[in-house]
CSV table of C-alpha atoms in Angstrom, one decimal:
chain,number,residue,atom,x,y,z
L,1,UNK,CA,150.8,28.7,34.2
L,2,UNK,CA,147.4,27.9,35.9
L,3,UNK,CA,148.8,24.2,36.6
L,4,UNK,CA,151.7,26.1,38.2
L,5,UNK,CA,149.5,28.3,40.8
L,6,UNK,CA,147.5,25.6,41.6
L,7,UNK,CA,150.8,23.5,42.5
L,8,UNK,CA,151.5,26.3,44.8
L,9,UNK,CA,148.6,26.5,46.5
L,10,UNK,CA,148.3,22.7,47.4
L,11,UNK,CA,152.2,22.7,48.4
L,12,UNK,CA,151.4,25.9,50.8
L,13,UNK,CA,148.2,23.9,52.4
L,14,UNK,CA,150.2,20.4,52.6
L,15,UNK,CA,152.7,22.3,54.4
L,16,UNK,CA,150.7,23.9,56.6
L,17,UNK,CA,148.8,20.6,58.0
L,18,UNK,CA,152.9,19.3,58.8
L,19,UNK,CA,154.3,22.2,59.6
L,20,UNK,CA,154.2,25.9,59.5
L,21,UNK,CA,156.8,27.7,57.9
L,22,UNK,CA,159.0,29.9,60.1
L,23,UNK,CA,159.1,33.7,58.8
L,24,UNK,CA,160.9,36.6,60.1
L,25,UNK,CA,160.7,40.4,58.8
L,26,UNK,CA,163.4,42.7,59.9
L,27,UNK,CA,164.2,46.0,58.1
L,28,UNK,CA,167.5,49.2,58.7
L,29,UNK,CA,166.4,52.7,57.5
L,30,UNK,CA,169.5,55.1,58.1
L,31,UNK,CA,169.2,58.8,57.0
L,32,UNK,CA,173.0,60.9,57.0
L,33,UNK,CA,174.5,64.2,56.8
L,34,UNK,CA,178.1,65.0,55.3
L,35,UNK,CA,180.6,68.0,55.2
L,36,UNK,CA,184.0,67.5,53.3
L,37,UNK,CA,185.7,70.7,54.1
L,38,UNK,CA,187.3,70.2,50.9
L,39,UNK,CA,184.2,71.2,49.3
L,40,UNK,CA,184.1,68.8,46.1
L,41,UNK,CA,182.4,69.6,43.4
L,42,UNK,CA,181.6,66.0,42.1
L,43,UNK,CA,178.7,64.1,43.3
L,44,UNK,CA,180.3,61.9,45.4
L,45,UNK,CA,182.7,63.1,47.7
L,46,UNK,CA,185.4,60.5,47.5
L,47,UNK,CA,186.3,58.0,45.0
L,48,UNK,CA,187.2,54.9,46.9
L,49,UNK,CA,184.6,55.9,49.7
L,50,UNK,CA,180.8,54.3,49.2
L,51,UNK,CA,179.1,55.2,52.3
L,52,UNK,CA,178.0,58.8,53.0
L,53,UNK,CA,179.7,59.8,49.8
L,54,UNK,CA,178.0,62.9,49.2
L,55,UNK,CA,179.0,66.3,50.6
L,56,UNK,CA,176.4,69.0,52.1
L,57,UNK,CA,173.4,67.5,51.4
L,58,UNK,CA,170.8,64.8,53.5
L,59,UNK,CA,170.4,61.7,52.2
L,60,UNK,CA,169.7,58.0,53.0
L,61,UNK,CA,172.6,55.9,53.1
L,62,UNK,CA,170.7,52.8,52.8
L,63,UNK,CA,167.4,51.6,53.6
L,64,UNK,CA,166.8,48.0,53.8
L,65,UNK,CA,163.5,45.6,54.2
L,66,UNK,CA,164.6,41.6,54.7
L,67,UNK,CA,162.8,38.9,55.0
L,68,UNK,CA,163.5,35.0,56.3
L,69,UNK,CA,162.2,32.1,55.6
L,70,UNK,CA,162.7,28.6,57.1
L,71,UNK,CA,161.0,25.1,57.3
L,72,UNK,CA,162.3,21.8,58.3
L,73,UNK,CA,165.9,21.7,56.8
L,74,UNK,CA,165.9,24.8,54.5
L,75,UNK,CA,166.4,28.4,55.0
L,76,UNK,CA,166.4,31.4,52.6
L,77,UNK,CA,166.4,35.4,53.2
L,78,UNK,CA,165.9,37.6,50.4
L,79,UNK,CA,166.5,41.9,51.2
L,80,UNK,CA,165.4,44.7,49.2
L,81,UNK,CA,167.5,47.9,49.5
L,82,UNK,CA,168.4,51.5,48.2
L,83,UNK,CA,169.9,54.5,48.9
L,84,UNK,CA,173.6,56.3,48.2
L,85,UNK,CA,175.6,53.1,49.1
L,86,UNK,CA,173.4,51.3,46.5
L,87,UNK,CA,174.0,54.2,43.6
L,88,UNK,CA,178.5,53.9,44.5
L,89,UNK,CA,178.4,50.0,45.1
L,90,UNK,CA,176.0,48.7,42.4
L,91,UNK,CA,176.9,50.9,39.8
L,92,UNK,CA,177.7,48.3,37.4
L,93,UNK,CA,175.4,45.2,38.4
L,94,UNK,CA,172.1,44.7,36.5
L,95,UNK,CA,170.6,43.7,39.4
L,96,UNK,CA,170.3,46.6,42.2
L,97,UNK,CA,167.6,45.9,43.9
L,98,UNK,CA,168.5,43.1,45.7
L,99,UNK,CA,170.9,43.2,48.8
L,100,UNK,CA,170.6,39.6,49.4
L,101,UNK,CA,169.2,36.4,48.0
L,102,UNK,CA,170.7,33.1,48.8
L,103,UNK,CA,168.9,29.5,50.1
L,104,UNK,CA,170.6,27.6,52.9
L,105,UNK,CA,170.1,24.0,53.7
L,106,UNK,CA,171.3,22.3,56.8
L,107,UNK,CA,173.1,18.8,56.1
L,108,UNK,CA,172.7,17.4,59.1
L,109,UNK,CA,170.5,17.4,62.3
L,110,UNK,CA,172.9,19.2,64.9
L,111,UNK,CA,173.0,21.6,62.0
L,112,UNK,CA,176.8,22.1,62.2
L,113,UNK,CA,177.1,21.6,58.2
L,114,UNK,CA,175.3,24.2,55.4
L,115,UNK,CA,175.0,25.0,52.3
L,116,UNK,CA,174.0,28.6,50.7
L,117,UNK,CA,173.6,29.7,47.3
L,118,UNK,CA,173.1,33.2,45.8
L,119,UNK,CA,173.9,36.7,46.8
L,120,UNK,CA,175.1,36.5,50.1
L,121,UNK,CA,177.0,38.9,52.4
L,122,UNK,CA,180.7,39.5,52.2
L,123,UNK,CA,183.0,36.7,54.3
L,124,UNK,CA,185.7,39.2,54.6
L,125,UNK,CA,186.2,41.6,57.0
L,126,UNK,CA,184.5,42.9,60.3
L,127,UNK,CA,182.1,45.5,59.2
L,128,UNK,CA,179.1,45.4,57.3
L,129,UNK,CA,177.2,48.0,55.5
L,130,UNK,CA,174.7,48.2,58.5
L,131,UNK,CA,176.6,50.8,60.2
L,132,UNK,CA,174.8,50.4,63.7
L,133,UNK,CA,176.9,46.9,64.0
L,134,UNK,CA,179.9,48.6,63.3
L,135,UNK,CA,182.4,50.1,65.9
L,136,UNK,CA,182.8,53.6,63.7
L,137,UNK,CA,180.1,55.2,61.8
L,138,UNK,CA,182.0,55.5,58.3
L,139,UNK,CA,183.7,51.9,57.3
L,140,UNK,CA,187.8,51.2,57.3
L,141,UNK,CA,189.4,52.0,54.1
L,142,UNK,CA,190.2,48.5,53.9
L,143,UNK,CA,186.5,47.8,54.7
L,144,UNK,CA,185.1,50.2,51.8
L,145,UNK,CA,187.7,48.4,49.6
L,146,UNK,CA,186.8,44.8,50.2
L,147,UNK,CA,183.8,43.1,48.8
L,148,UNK,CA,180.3,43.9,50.4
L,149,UNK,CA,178.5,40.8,48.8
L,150,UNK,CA,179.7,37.8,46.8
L,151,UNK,CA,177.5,36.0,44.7
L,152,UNK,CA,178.4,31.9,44.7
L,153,UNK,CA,177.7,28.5,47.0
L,154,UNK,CA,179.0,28.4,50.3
L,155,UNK,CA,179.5,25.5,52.3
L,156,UNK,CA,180.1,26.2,56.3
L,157,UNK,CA,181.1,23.9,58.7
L,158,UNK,CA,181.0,24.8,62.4
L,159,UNK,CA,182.1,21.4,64.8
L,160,UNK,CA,181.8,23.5,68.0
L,161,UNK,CA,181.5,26.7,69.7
L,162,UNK,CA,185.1,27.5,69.1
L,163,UNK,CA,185.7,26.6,65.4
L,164,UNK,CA,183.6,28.1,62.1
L,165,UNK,CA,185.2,27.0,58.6
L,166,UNK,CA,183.8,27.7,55.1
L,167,UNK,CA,184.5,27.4,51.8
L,168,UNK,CA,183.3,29.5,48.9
L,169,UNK,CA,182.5,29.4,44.9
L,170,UNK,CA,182.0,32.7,43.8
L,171,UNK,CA,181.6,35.3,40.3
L,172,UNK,CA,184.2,37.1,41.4
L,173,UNK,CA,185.4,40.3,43.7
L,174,UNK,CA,182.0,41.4,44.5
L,175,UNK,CA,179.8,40.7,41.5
L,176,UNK,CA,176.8,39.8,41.1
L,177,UNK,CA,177.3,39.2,37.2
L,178,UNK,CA,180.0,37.7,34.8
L,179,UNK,CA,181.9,39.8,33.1
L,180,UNK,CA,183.4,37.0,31.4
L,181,UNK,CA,182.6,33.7,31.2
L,182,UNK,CA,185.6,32.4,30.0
L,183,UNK,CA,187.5,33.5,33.2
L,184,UNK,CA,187.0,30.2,36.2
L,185,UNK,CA,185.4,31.1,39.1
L,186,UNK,CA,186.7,32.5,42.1
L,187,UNK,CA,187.1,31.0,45.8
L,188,UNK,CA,187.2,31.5,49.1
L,189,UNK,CA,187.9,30.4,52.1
L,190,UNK,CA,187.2,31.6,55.7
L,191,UNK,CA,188.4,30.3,59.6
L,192,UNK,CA,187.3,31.8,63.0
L,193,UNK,CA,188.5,30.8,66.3
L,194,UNK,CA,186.7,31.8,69.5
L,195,UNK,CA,188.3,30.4,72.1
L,196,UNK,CA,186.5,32.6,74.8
L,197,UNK,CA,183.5,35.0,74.7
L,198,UNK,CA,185.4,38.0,74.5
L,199,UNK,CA,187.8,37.1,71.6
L,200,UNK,CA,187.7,36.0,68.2
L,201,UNK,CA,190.4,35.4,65.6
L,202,UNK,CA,189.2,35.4,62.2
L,203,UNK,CA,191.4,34.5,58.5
L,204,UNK,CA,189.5,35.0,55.3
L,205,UNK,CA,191.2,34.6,52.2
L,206,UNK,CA,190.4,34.8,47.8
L,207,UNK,CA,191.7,33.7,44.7
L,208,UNK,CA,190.3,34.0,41.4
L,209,UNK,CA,191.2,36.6,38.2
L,210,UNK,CA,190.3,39.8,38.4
L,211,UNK,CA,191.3,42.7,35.4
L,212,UNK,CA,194.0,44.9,35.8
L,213,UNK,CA,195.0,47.4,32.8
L,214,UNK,CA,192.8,45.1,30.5
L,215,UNK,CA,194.6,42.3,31.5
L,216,UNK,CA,192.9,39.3,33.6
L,217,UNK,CA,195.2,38.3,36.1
L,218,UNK,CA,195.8,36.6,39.2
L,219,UNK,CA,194.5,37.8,42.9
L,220,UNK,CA,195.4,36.8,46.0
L,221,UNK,CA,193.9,38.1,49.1
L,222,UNK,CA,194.2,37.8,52.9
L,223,UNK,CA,192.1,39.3,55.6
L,224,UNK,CA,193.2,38.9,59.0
L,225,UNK,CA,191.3,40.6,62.3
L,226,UNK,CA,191.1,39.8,66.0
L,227,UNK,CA,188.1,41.6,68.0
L,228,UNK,CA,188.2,41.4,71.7
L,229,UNK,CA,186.3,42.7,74.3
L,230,UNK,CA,188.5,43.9,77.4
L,231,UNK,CA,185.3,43.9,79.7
L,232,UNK,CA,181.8,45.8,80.0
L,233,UNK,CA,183.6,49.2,78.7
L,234,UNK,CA,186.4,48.4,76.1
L,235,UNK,CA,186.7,46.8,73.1
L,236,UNK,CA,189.5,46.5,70.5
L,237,UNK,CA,189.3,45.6,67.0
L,238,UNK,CA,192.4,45.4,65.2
L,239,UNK,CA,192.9,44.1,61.3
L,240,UNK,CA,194.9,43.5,58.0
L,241,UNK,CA,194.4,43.2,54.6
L,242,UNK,CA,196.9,42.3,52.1
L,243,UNK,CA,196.7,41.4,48.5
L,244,UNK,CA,198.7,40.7,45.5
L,245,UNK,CA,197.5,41.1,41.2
L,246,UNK,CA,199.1,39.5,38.6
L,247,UNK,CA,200.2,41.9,36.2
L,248,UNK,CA,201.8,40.7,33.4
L,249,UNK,CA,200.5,38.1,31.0
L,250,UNK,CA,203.9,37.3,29.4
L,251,UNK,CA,205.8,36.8,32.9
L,252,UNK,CA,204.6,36.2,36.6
L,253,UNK,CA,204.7,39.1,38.1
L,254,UNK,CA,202.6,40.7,40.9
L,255,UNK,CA,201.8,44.1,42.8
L,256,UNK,CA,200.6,44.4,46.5
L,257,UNK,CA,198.6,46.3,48.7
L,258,UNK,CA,197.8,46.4,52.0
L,259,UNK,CA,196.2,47.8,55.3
L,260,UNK,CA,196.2,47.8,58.9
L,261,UNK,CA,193.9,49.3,61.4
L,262,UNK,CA,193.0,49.4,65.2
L,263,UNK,CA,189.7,50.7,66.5
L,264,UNK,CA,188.9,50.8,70.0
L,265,UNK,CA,185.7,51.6,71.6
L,266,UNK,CA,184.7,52.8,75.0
L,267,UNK,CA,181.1,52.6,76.3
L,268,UNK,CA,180.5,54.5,78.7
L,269,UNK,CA,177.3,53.6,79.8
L,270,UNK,CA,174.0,52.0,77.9
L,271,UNK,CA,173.3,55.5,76.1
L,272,UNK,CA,177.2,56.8,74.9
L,273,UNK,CA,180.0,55.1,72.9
L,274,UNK,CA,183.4,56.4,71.5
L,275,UNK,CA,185.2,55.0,69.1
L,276,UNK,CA,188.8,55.4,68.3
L,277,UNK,CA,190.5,54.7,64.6
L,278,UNK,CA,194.0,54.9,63.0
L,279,UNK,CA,194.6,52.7,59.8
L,280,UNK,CA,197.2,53.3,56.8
L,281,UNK,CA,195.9,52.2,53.4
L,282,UNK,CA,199.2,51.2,50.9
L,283,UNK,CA,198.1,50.8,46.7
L,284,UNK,CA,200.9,52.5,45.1
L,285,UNK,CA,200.1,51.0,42.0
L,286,UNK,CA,196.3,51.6,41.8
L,287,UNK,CA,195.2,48.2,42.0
L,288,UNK,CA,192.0,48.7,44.2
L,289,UNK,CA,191.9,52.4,44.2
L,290,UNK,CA,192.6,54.3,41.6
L,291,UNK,CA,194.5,57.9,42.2
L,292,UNK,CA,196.4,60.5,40.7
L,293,UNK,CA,199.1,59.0,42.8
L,294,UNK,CA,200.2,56.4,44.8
L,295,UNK,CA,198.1,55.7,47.1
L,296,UNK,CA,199.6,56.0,50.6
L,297,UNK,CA,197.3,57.3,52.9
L,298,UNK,CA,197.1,57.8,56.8
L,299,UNK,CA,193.7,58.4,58.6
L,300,UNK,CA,192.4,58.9,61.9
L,301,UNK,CA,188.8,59.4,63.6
L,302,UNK,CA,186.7,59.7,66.4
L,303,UNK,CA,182.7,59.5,66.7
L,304,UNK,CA,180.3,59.5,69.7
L,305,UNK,CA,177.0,57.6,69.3
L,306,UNK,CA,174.4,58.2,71.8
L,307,UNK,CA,171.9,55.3,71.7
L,308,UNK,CA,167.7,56.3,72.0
L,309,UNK,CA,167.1,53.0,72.7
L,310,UNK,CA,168.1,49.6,71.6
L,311,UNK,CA,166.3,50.3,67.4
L,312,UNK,CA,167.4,53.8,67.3
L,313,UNK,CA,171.1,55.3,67.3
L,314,UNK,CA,172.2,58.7,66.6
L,315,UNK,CA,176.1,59.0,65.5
L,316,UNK,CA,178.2,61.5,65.0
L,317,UNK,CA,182.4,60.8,63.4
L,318,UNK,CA,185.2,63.4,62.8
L,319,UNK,CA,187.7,61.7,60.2
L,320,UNK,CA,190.8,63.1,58.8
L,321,UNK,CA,192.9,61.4,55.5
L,322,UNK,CA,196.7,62.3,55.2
L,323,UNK,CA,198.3,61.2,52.1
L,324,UNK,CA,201.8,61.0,51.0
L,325,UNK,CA,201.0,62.2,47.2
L,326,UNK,CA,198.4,64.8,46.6
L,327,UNK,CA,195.2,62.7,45.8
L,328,UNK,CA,192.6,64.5,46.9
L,329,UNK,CA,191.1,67.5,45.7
L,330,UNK,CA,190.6,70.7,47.4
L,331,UNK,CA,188.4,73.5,45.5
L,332,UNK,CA,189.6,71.9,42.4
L,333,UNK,CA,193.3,71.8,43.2
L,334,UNK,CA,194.9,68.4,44.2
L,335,UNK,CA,196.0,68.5,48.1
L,336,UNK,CA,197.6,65.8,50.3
L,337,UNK,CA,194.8,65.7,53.2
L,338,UNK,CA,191.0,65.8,53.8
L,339,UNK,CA,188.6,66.1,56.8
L,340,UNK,CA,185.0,65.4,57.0
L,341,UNK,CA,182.5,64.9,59.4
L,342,UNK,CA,179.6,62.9,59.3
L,343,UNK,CA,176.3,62.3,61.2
L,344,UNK,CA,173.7,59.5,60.9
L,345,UNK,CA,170.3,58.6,62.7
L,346,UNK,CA,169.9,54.5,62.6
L,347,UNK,CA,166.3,53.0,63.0
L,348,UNK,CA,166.2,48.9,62.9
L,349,UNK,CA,163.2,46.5,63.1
């Protein structure tokens, strides 16, 4: 152990007579406040919801510290978190602490070719779970039903300004450990297009086995989004997520889900945003979210953020869930719909 130390203190002065390494702290804090006027009587307010899933009560939604690292060739970030959206997405990983933990190398000079491996942020989708990078407040439902992290190697590949391709290795549908090692791992595959400043067209796609009913079948995955911004005011997200499970372990045969959604956002100056949302979440056999029901469910919103200043963000978002069966629960009685709002104050660094 002492041979070990004193490695790692002549490494850290070598390097420092070539060169210094590059750091960079950053850190999110973001406090929230929920009413579902369903008034649930469960901890969290919504199954298939893991943001600002608790009703009546302050609470931190996540609070994150991240730090970056990079000398000559190699990169690596490692972020602690916690909060509610730790508690509803971790739940069944040993490791909880860490949001993200990956090393990167670049494989060539003009950096255009990388490598990453470890916990690293979800490929799929638009939104994060930093909600002040996000057009709405609350995420999609195909958003909070998507992976938030994967845990694998990733090898990107970005010739120009126009083109970004990578290729992913992965544990599985957002896992940070094995649930069985017998099952091959799961991968990936992701291709953006930017053929101007104000639009990007983005495919991400996964296939690997994932349990369904006890059995390990099967999943195929496609998400599909196009953000463009009209000028200084507008800006329109639109997306679609669609998926298919095999079921059967005698016979191929498979279930599907899907989504759509369009946001669009107006700013209206520096301070004030608005954001607009419809989307229509489709799992009639409970493959992603389990219900008393099918799961066939409309939802609209609106939010207003007023921005402080460029760290801090105040948001406020109105959201309302129709359902073709009753899946939701109203004073302990299922119902067909649900509204909530939601506020959240944002601090980055």
């Amino acid at each position: 152990m002492k041979k070990f130390f004193f490695f790692l203190i002549i490494s850290q002065f070598v390097f420092s007579q070539e060169r210094a390494v590059d750091f960079e702290f950053s850190g999110y804090i973001e406090t929230y406040y929920a009413y579902d006027f369903n008034t649930p009587n469960l901890e969290t307010k919504l199954p298939f919801m893991y943001n600002y899933n608790r009703h009546n009560e302050f609470n931190i939604n996540i609070g994150l510290l991240r730090a970056k690292a990079e000398y000559e060739n190699v990169y690596a970030s490692i972020a602690l978190h916690s909060g509610t959206y730790v508690d509803d997405n971790y739940a069944n990983e040993n490791t909880k602490l860490l949001n993200e933990a990956f090393v990167g190398l670049y494989l060539d000079s003009a950096k255009k070719q990388t490598v990453e491996v470890g916990i690293m942020p979800s490929y799929i989708g638009f939104e994060t779970a930093i909600s002040s990078s996000n057009l709405t407040l609350t995420r999609s439902l195909l958003a909070e039903n998507s992976p938030y992290y994967m845990t694998g190697v990733k090898y990107g590949y970005k010739p120009n300004e126009k083109w970004n391709f990578a290729f992913l290795v992965t544990n599985g549908w957002q896992r940070i450990k094995r649930t069985n090692t017998k099952i091959p791992p799961a991968l990936g595959t992701q291709i953006s297009y930017k053929p101007t400043a104000k639009s990007l067209f983005n495919w991400s796609s996964y296939l690997g086995k994932e349990v369904y009913n006890q059995y390990w079948g099967m999943r195929f995955f496609n998400n599909f989004y196009w953000d463009y911004k009209c000028n200084s005011h507008w800006r329109i997200i639109s997306g679609f997520d669609i998926g298919m499970q095999d079921i059967d372990p005698i016979k191929t045969d498979y279930h599907i889900w899907y989504s759509p959604v369009i946001m669009t956002q107006y700013n209206w100056n520096s301070k004030w945003q608005t954001t607009f949302r419809a989307e229509y979440y489709q799992d009639k056999n409970n493959i992603i979210i389990a219900s008393n029901g099918d799961f066939k469910t409309f939802g609209s919103s609106i939010n207003v953020d007023y921005n402080f200043n460029e760290k801090v963000k105040f948001r406020t978002e109105a959201r309302y869930l129709q359902s073709q069966e009753k899946v939701f629960l109203k004073d302990e009685l299922p119902t067909n719909n649900n509204f909530f709002i939601t506020t959240s104050l944002a601090f980055e660094f």
